[in-house]
């Protein structure tokens, strides 16, 4: 009974009113009558949820229905994002290329050519299911204002195209047929609508005449259509709340709740909503509030010919780091103009699905922790089990801060032996090389008590890099700080101001390490900015040069005689524009 009470409390918000107390007691009684078997997701395809402590209510006003919906959504962990529309004809970015790469008049009339006769909603949803995804979010209207559903609020919609079919209706039906939860993306801003204060390119141009109140009524009318025509929805995913302040955004959130109380809403209406949305990067560990990384499988959100696609290692480790940080991953595909998901993307997603079919127990229905993720190690937990994900071995074993519990058994998922030693403040896990997996070695640790009660632990034994740089783009250190070049994550980058023609980025590894190679990568779409550089190490207070070069590009590996040092630096002597590096990796001898 005590453990059941804790699980119930974990999803309930703190409500001050007497009325709320009665509602809460009624909810508790209903669960007890049901046998108190835990909070079960509504769909059969979703595993049971065990909630960690502290709980993660979205806001103090979150209802019981919403709290349960959030718990279900968190248990799913992995979803498909789909950005698609007439812009696929041009192969440029949806919304953002309007008035930039594509003239506004041409962009707005692309729908007159849009006839994706190979579109098959059921095939798309089968791809999502085979990828191991549990929910789908589709872009019903992006910033360009074009609606991919049968709306009565504007003629600028898919029904007026040569295709003439309600894409959203077909997707919603196909999702449910394939036992997937269905949600919709809807852009808060609208650069096409005459009442919205801003227009293209990029919302930088202000309209002389506009009426934001009237536009909000338009927005609400379309949101109602989405919920009543295609719902119930698992989520409403808003985007870019230009001109919408917190009060206006909260009004939208409250209106959505009035239509469907058990819906999960993101933080892009102007109001906080239920969850945060780190974009094109893995979010930091956060168990006090739900979050979801949205990221593309290639580079662009909408389809782009020959776009660079992420490797299987990048895809899987992104998913693992999200789950280890207690977040979800919404992974985006951009279908082609004729209505198909590229074969290479389908194959990559199937590879992820095959991995999840074998190791999904370490992702679905888990919570992040108890150890906060490091560059090469993450962990998830459920009940008295910890799944330790080791994505790179830097020795014979992994050392972590000890737990306040005893580990009673350890085994490698997929086959292999593991040993655990708990000694003072250290917990050491050893796996022989034969048992290690190429991308992610998962060690299942069973403790003698619930690991859900253990507060998140920072991995103080992980090698932490202290990175510095001569300059950071617009001083936006959270997004473009120098540590991004040393995090083994190609999706993040260190960026400098556009007028920077020389500078440096350095790293202090905390302890000496012996290296004989360096791998340098300029960020995608920003290559060949560096024209001359030298790579250095610090010895006796002075910087000494190991190797020099000219251009770097997408990947450059330079070798040099082995050197042991604690601090290293890329000194950029000449650059055409502000350098931006996605990765600087030192390779040991």
XYZ file of C-alpha atoms in Angstrom:
589
model
C 0.000 0.000 0.000
C 2.810 2.411 0.860
C 4.592 1.945 -2.495
C 1.269 2.295 -4.326
C 0.625 5.592 -2.528
C 4.025 6.894 -3.615
C 3.336 6.060 -7.267
C -0.010 7.823 -7.127
C 1.400 10.925 -5.470
C 4.110 11.077 -8.151
C 1.585 12.049 -10.831
C -0.594 14.359 -8.767
C 0.035 18.109 -8.672
C -0.041 20.071 -5.442
C -3.498 21.654 -5.317
C -4.422 24.153 -2.585
C -8.235 24.017 -2.859
C -10.566 21.817 -0.827
C -12.436 20.897 -3.997
C -9.195 19.589 -5.492
C -8.542 17.530 -2.405
C -11.869 15.745 -2.880
C -11.056 15.128 -6.549
C -7.700 13.702 -5.549
C -9.285 11.406 -2.934
C -11.785 10.195 -5.527
C -8.917 9.408 -7.920
C -7.056 7.503 -5.199
C -10.147 5.482 -4.358
C -10.670 4.572 -8.016
C -7.122 3.271 -8.263
C -7.422 1.275 -5.047
C -10.631 -0.352 -6.278
C -8.823 -1.272 -9.476
C -6.272 -3.155 -7.425
C -3.605 -0.468 -7.280
C -1.572 -2.097 -10.015
C 0.141 1.141 -11.071
C -0.796 3.832 -13.552
C -1.464 2.114 -16.854
C -1.264 3.868 -20.225
C -4.433 3.959 -22.260
C -3.095 2.160 -25.334
C -2.214 -1.512 -25.282
C 1.065 -0.850 -27.081
C 2.434 1.289 -24.244
C 4.226 -0.396 -21.337
C 3.260 0.277 -17.707
C 4.754 3.394 -16.199
C 6.746 3.534 -13.000
C 7.303 7.104 -11.960
C 10.496 8.388 -10.420
C 10.705 10.761 -7.512
C 10.503 13.742 -7.680
C 7.331 13.763 -9.748
C 7.004 15.751 -12.937
C 3.762 17.719 -13.012
C 3.562 20.136 -15.908
C 2.168 23.127 -13.997
C 0.527 23.622 -10.593
C -2.867 23.641 -12.360
C -2.363 20.324 -14.140
C -5.449 18.129 -13.930
C -5.462 14.457 -13.027
C -6.294 13.561 -16.634
C -3.365 15.573 -17.945
C -0.964 14.150 -15.364
C -1.895 10.615 -16.421
C -1.508 11.579 -20.090
C 1.952 12.992 -19.414
C 2.962 9.788 -17.618
C 1.813 7.744 -20.609
C 3.610 10.045 -23.040
C 6.840 9.807 -21.064
C 6.610 6.010 -21.074
C 6.499 5.973 -24.884
C 9.896 7.724 -25.101
C 10.171 7.562 -28.919
C 8.003 9.211 -31.555
C 7.996 10.219 -35.217
C 7.868 13.863 -36.301
C 6.790 14.494 -39.904
C 7.403 17.783 -41.756
C 5.724 17.731 -45.145
C 3.965 20.046 -47.536
C 4.088 21.577 -51.040
C 7.555 23.001 -50.257
C 8.921 19.479 -50.844
C 8.648 20.322 -54.550
C 11.500 22.819 -54.101
C 13.529 20.752 -51.629
C 13.973 23.792 -49.375
C 13.101 24.240 -45.724
C 9.436 24.404 -44.794
C 8.279 27.874 -43.801
C 11.713 29.413 -43.459
C 12.506 29.365 -47.191
C 9.371 31.417 -47.983
C 10.640 34.799 -49.132
C 14.240 33.631 -48.706
C 15.304 30.849 -51.092
C 11.852 30.842 -52.734
C 9.982 34.074 -53.656
C 6.798 34.504 -51.619
C 4.405 34.412 -54.577
C 6.020 31.269 -55.964
C 6.086 29.599 -52.546
C 2.433 30.350 -51.831
C 1.354 28.808 -55.135
C 3.335 25.574 -54.879
C 0.209 23.800 -53.667
C -1.270 24.161 -57.163
C 1.393 21.670 -58.339
C 1.256 19.418 -55.278
C -0.034 15.974 -56.226
C 1.796 13.281 -54.192
C 0.073 10.302 -55.754
C 2.417 7.811 -54.032
C 1.329 8.952 -50.573
C 0.116 6.057 -48.442
C -0.630 6.879 -44.830
C -0.670 3.248 -43.791
C 2.842 2.696 -45.179
C 4.122 5.710 -43.251
C 2.634 4.446 -40.013
C 4.034 0.966 -40.616
C 7.479 2.577 -40.889
C 6.932 4.318 -37.538
C 5.747 1.106 -35.908
C 8.648 -0.929 -37.291
C 11.036 1.762 -36.005
C 9.775 1.094 -32.484
C 8.052 4.464 -32.263
C 4.962 4.790 -30.083
C 3.476 8.072 -31.284
C 3.417 10.339 -34.329
C 3.231 14.141 -34.650
C 2.367 15.584 -38.066
C 2.737 19.193 -39.253
C -0.835 20.260 -39.985
C 0.188 23.910 -40.536
C 3.700 25.347 -40.523
C 4.741 29.022 -40.431
C 3.896 29.316 -44.139
C 0.203 29.060 -43.257
C -0.607 26.202 -45.626
C -2.968 23.686 -44.029
C -2.569 19.975 -44.693
C -6.109 19.225 -43.465
C -9.686 19.924 -44.482
C -10.162 23.216 -42.661
C -13.179 25.481 -43.108
C -11.227 28.549 -41.973
C -9.176 29.134 -45.158
C -8.987 27.978 -48.761
C -5.197 27.769 -48.445
C -5.296 24.044 -47.755
C -4.622 20.603 -49.179
C -8.187 20.125 -50.421
C -7.572 22.880 -53.020
C -4.486 21.140 -54.388
C -4.563 18.678 -57.308
C -4.188 15.964 -54.661
C -7.415 16.982 -52.936
C -7.261 14.485 -50.066
C -7.315 15.102 -46.334
C -3.801 14.015 -45.380
C -4.388 14.427 -41.648
C -7.560 12.327 -41.648
C -5.795 9.476 -43.421
C -2.809 9.666 -41.074
C -4.960 9.726 -37.929
C -6.822 6.637 -39.102
C -3.636 4.830 -40.133
C -1.929 5.658 -36.835
C -4.709 4.101 -34.815
C -4.816 1.106 -37.131
C -1.114 0.583 -36.382
C -1.640 1.125 -32.627
C 0.219 4.441 -32.581
C -0.856 7.546 -30.679
C -1.502 10.490 -33.008
C -0.705 14.148 -32.388
C -0.569 17.314 -34.450
C 1.945 20.103 -34.930
C 0.383 23.534 -35.420
C 2.415 26.697 -35.890
C 1.496 29.446 -33.446
C 2.788 32.038 -35.903
C 1.498 32.366 -39.474
C 3.415 34.426 -42.030
C 0.691 33.924 -44.649
C -2.353 35.064 -42.659
C -3.098 38.812 -43.152
C -4.018 39.307 -39.487
C -0.722 37.983 -38.127
C 1.654 40.914 -37.387
C 4.707 39.414 -39.124
C 5.457 37.889 -42.470
C 8.314 36.325 -44.445
C 11.219 35.994 -44.659
C 11.558 34.455 -41.241
C 8.908 36.624 -39.627
C 11.260 39.593 -39.811
C 8.890 41.818 -41.812
C 6.041 43.551 -39.949
C 2.695 44.055 -41.643
C 1.358 47.587 -41.694
C -2.122 46.364 -40.824
C -2.910 43.335 -38.708
C -5.237 42.133 -35.986
C -3.739 39.689 -33.522
C -7.005 39.166 -31.634
C -8.756 38.181 -34.834
C -5.845 35.887 -35.769
C -6.091 34.186 -32.386
C -9.754 33.415 -33.088
C -8.653 31.860 -36.380
C -6.040 29.811 -34.523
C -8.589 28.632 -31.960
C -11.075 27.678 -34.658
C -8.458 25.529 -36.392
C -7.317 23.943 -33.136
C -10.931 22.993 -32.472
C -11.104 21.415 -35.928
C -7.977 19.375 -35.260
C -9.285 18.029 -31.957
C -12.885 17.396 -33.035
C -12.164 16.091 -36.543
C -9.010 14.032 -35.881
C -8.927 13.555 -32.125
C -8.606 12.637 -29.467
C -4.987 13.715 -29.906
C -2.087 12.604 -27.745
C -0.421 16.008 -28.114
C -0.775 19.445 -29.648
C 2.692 20.611 -30.629
C 2.721 24.394 -31.119
C 5.698 26.295 -32.550
C 7.292 29.788 -32.546
C 4.990 31.972 -30.417
C 5.873 35.241 -32.156
C 3.664 38.034 -30.750
C 2.042 35.630 -28.272
C 2.905 36.547 -24.689
C 2.379 34.274 -21.696
C -1.168 35.505 -21.057
C -2.311 34.971 -24.636
C -0.503 31.639 -24.816
C -2.060 30.419 -21.566
C -5.456 31.354 -22.953
C -4.795 29.037 -25.901
C -3.644 26.258 -23.582
C -6.763 26.621 -21.417
C -8.973 26.560 -24.512
C -7.322 23.358 -25.734
C -7.822 21.805 -22.298
C -11.516 22.720 -22.424
C -11.817 20.691 -25.627
C -9.694 17.744 -24.484
C -8.453 17.652 -20.865
C -6.166 14.642 -21.356
C -3.911 16.188 -23.993
C -0.201 16.987 -23.666
C 0.816 20.484 -24.825
C 4.352 21.767 -25.402
C 5.896 25.073 -24.364
C 5.612 27.008 -27.640
C 2.344 28.903 -27.285
C 3.939 31.639 -25.187
C 2.963 29.741 -22.023
C 4.981 26.972 -20.289
C 2.633 24.150 -21.247
C 3.452 20.622 -20.126
C 6.933 19.970 -21.489
C 10.108 21.602 -22.800
C 11.342 21.195 -26.368
C 15.122 21.291 -26.908
C 15.606 21.399 -30.677
C 18.331 19.623 -32.680
C 20.165 18.784 -29.462
C 19.794 16.333 -26.607
C 18.302 17.983 -23.550
C 20.110 18.058 -20.231
C 19.068 15.748 -17.393
C 15.779 17.012 -16.008
C 13.330 14.995 -13.915
C 11.512 17.992 -12.432
C 9.698 18.769 -15.697
C 9.060 16.623 -18.800
C 10.973 17.339 -21.993
C 11.276 16.085 -25.545
C 14.152 16.559 -27.969
C 12.964 17.179 -31.522
C 15.627 16.276 -34.051
C 15.939 15.480 -37.745
C 17.155 12.167 -39.148
C 18.895 14.221 -41.852
C 19.840 17.899 -41.707
C 16.700 19.655 -42.936
C 13.207 19.305 -41.472
C 11.491 19.162 -44.874
C 12.776 16.897 -47.624
C 16.026 17.913 -49.269
C 17.681 16.020 -52.133
C 20.811 14.123 -51.029
C 20.554 15.484 -47.501
C 23.145 14.128 -45.049
C 21.647 11.339 -42.942
C 22.700 10.384 -39.431
C 24.473 7.077 -38.864
C 22.817 4.294 -36.899
C 25.238 5.000 -34.057
C 24.217 8.659 -33.955
C 20.523 7.765 -34.063
C 20.632 5.160 -31.316
C 22.928 7.076 -29.010
C 20.686 10.129 -29.368
C 17.716 8.033 -28.244
C 19.687 6.558 -25.349
C 20.917 9.950 -24.148
C 17.393 11.344 -24.292
C 15.978 8.484 -22.234
C 18.951 8.691 -19.861
C 18.247 12.382 -19.357
C 14.583 11.555 -18.598
C 13.358 12.931 -21.922
C 11.642 11.748 -25.084
C 12.934 11.785 -28.657
C 10.696 13.048 -31.460
C 12.631 12.002 -34.558
C 11.784 13.786 -37.793
C 11.428 12.540 -41.352
C 10.650 14.717 -44.374
C 8.762 12.831 -47.102
C 9.432 13.455 -50.801
C 7.228 15.495 -53.189
C 5.569 12.324 -54.466
C 4.598 11.228 -50.966
C 7.085 8.612 -49.797
C 9.651 8.436 -47.026
C 13.058 7.933 -48.594
C 14.130 4.285 -48.723
C 17.431 5.005 -46.956
C 15.558 6.713 -44.096
C 13.149 3.794 -43.874
C 16.066 1.357 -43.629
C 17.736 3.426 -40.908
C 14.501 3.546 -38.913
C 14.049 -0.204 -39.300
C 17.560 -0.675 -37.919
C 16.545 1.352 -34.885
C 13.417 -0.767 -34.565
C 15.428 -3.981 -34.683
C 17.638 -2.662 -31.872
C 14.603 -1.661 -29.819
C 13.003 -5.054 -30.372
C 16.006 -6.526 -28.561
C 16.793 -3.792 -26.045
C 13.567 -1.789 -25.738
C 13.117 -2.814 -22.109
C 15.915 -0.357 -21.295
C 14.043 2.538 -22.977
C 10.249 2.130 -22.858
C 8.513 2.818 -19.573
C 11.750 3.797 -17.850
C 12.825 7.031 -16.224
C 16.228 8.625 -16.527
C 18.916 8.004 -13.946
C 19.909 7.337 -11.293
C 23.175 8.588 -12.799
C 23.014 11.704 -14.919
C 24.268 11.074 -18.464
C 27.872 11.745 -19.350
C 29.370 11.805 -22.847
C 29.693 8.050 -23.110
C 27.477 6.655 -20.334
C 23.758 6.937 -19.606
C 21.337 5.088 -17.373
C 17.620 4.405 -17.166
C 15.643 2.858 -14.340
C 12.432 1.062 -13.492
C 11.515 -0.473 -10.143
C 14.636 -2.048 -8.679
C 16.409 -2.293 -12.059
C 18.990 0.024 -13.619
C 19.973 -0.221 -17.272
C 23.494 1.120 -17.629
C 24.254 2.154 -21.227
C 27.975 2.261 -22.027
C 28.510 3.781 -25.457
C 32.274 3.954 -25.294
C 34.785 2.097 -23.157
C 37.857 4.066 -22.145
C 39.375 1.203 -20.172
C 38.508 -2.194 -18.758
C 35.688 -0.883 -16.563
C 33.295 1.974 -15.843
C 33.478 3.751 -12.481
C 30.431 5.580 -11.129
C 29.423 7.133 -7.808
C 28.109 4.425 -5.514
C 24.418 3.819 -4.843
C 22.726 3.811 -1.423
C 21.556 0.308 -2.370
C 23.281 -3.018 -2.909
C 23.499 -4.376 -6.456
C 22.538 -8.045 -6.228
C 23.085 -9.074 -9.846
C 24.459 -7.796 -13.158
C 24.172 -9.090 -16.715
C 24.743 -7.770 -20.231
C 21.603 -7.582 -22.355
C 22.015 -9.604 -25.516
C 24.514 -11.924 -23.866
C 27.651 -11.372 -21.838
C 28.867 -11.314 -18.256
C 29.343 -8.329 -16.014
C 30.788 -7.890 -12.550
C 30.044 -5.106 -10.078
C 32.179 -3.967 -7.178
C 30.858 -1.474 -4.614
C 33.606 0.049 -2.533
C 33.134 3.200 -0.489
C 31.977 5.998 -2.788
C 32.648 4.020 -5.980
C 30.722 1.497 -8.018
C 32.776 -0.251 -10.696
C 31.263 -2.246 -13.546
C 33.486 -4.518 -15.620
C 32.540 -6.252 -18.874
C 35.082 -8.391 -20.758
C 35.704 -7.208 -24.349
C 33.871 -10.230 -25.754
C 30.639 -9.093 -24.106
C 30.741 -5.483 -25.270
C 28.453 -4.318 -28.061
C 29.587 -2.050 -30.892
C 27.211 0.866 -30.327
C 25.841 0.422 -26.819
C 26.636 -2.148 -24.153
C 23.649 -2.369 -21.811
C 24.244 -3.792 -18.343
C 21.160 -4.711 -16.345
C 21.778 -4.040 -12.665
C 19.325 -5.371 -10.094
C 19.299 -3.640 -6.686
C 17.970 -4.785 -3.334
C 15.427 -1.960 -3.266
C 13.636 0.527 -5.468
C 16.026 2.728 -7.426
C 13.171 5.161 -8.131
C 13.692 6.793 -4.760
C 17.361 7.603 -5.436
C 17.928 11.290 -6.307
C 19.795 11.814 -9.580
C 23.553 11.453 -9.140
C 26.141 13.403 -11.084
C 28.857 11.148 -12.459
C 31.787 12.754 -10.688
C 34.158 10.066 -11.955
C 33.497 10.862 -15.614
C 36.146 12.861 -17.377
C 34.766 16.377 -17.579
C 36.086 18.801 -20.134
C 36.360 22.452 -19.228
C 36.165 24.218 -22.560
C 36.876 27.861 -23.287
C 36.959 29.957 -26.451
C 37.983 33.390 -27.569
C 34.448 34.102 -28.774
C 30.905 32.651 -28.747
C 28.246 33.576 -31.267
C 26.245 36.498 -29.848
C 27.367 35.294 -26.415
C 24.742 32.512 -26.589
C 26.786 30.118 -24.479
C 23.941 27.682 -23.752
C 23.436 26.984 -27.438
C 26.858 27.637 -29.008
C 29.322 27.315 -26.122
C 32.780 25.729 -26.652
C 31.879 22.587 -24.683
C 29.664 21.597 -27.633
C 32.779 20.819 -29.652
C 33.914 18.237 -27.072
C 30.636 16.425 -26.301
C 30.827 13.649 -28.934
C 27.539 14.938 -30.302
C 27.662 16.017 -33.963
C 24.297 17.743 -33.607
C 25.755 20.457 -31.355
C 28.427 23.013 -32.236
C 30.647 25.800 -31.020
C 29.985 28.895 -33.085
C 31.680 32.277 -33.218
C 30.496 35.676 -34.397
C 30.269 36.032 -38.178
C 32.942 38.729 -38.290
C 35.519 36.616 -36.442
C 38.579 35.992 -38.654
C 40.884 34.465 -36.032
C 40.498 32.948 -32.594
C 40.855 29.815 -30.506
C 38.980 27.073 -28.687
C 40.647 25.122 -25.882
C 39.916 22.209 -23.545
C 41.201 21.218 -20.121
C 40.587 17.493 -19.582
C 41.222 17.592 -15.841
C 44.027 15.067 -15.983
C 46.817 14.230 -18.436
C 46.029 11.993 -21.372
C 48.234 10.604 -24.115
C 47.067 11.340 -27.645
C 48.495 10.911 -31.116
C 45.646 12.084 -33.375
C 43.015 14.786 -33.518
C 39.769 14.623 -35.474
C 38.345 18.009 -36.421
C 34.895 18.634 -37.918
C 33.417 21.931 -38.971
C 29.656 22.065 -38.511
C 27.512 20.938 -41.411
C 26.589 23.824 -43.746
C 29.462 25.878 -42.288
C 32.466 24.010 -43.690
C 35.652 25.494 -45.135
C 35.445 28.654 -43.086
C 38.770 27.879 -41.411
C 41.678 28.635 -43.754
C 44.714 28.185 -41.511
C 45.152 26.643 -38.063
C 47.546 25.042 -35.614
C 46.701 22.392 -33.018
C 48.564 22.840 -29.742
C 49.088 21.506 -26.224
C 50.154 23.352 -23.089
C 53.459 22.458 -21.469
C 55.113 24.404 -18.663
C 52.683 27.271 -19.190
C 53.329 27.681 -22.914
C 51.368 26.534 -25.956
C 53.361 24.222 -28.206
C 52.284 23.258 -31.706
C 51.626 19.610 -32.573
C 50.373 19.992 -36.135
C 49.234 22.655 -38.582
C 46.825 22.792 -41.496
C 44.699 24.880 -43.806
C 41.061 23.929 -44.415
C 39.189 21.506 -42.151
C 35.856 20.714 -43.792
C 33.430 18.013 -42.639
C 36.189 15.807 -41.200
C 39.936 16.105 -40.935
C 42.234 13.710 -39.061
C 45.793 14.775 -38.261
C 48.435 12.537 -36.693
C 51.471 13.546 -34.658
C 54.022 11.952 -32.314
C 52.308 10.874 -29.067
C 52.158 13.575 -26.425
C 50.850 13.529 -22.860
C 49.121 16.691 -21.706
C 46.035 17.985 -19.915
C 45.213 21.028 -22.044
C 44.832 21.258 -25.821
C 43.885 24.084 -28.166
C 42.809 24.667 -31.745
C 44.316 28.012 -32.683
C 42.604 29.441 -35.766
C 44.952 31.815 -37.561
C 42.777 32.670 -40.575
C 39.073 32.267 -41.343
C 36.752 33.453 -44.112
C 33.850 33.789 -41.713
C 33.035 33.000 -38.108
C 34.330 29.432 -37.546
C 31.934 26.869 -36.130
C 33.146 23.407 -35.033
C 30.864 20.458 -34.321
C 33.554 18.142 -32.980
C 37.144 18.192 -31.753
C 38.090 14.667 -30.738
C 41.447 13.623 -29.321
C 42.389 10.042 -30.092
C 44.580 8.137 -27.697
C 47.692 6.278 -28.711
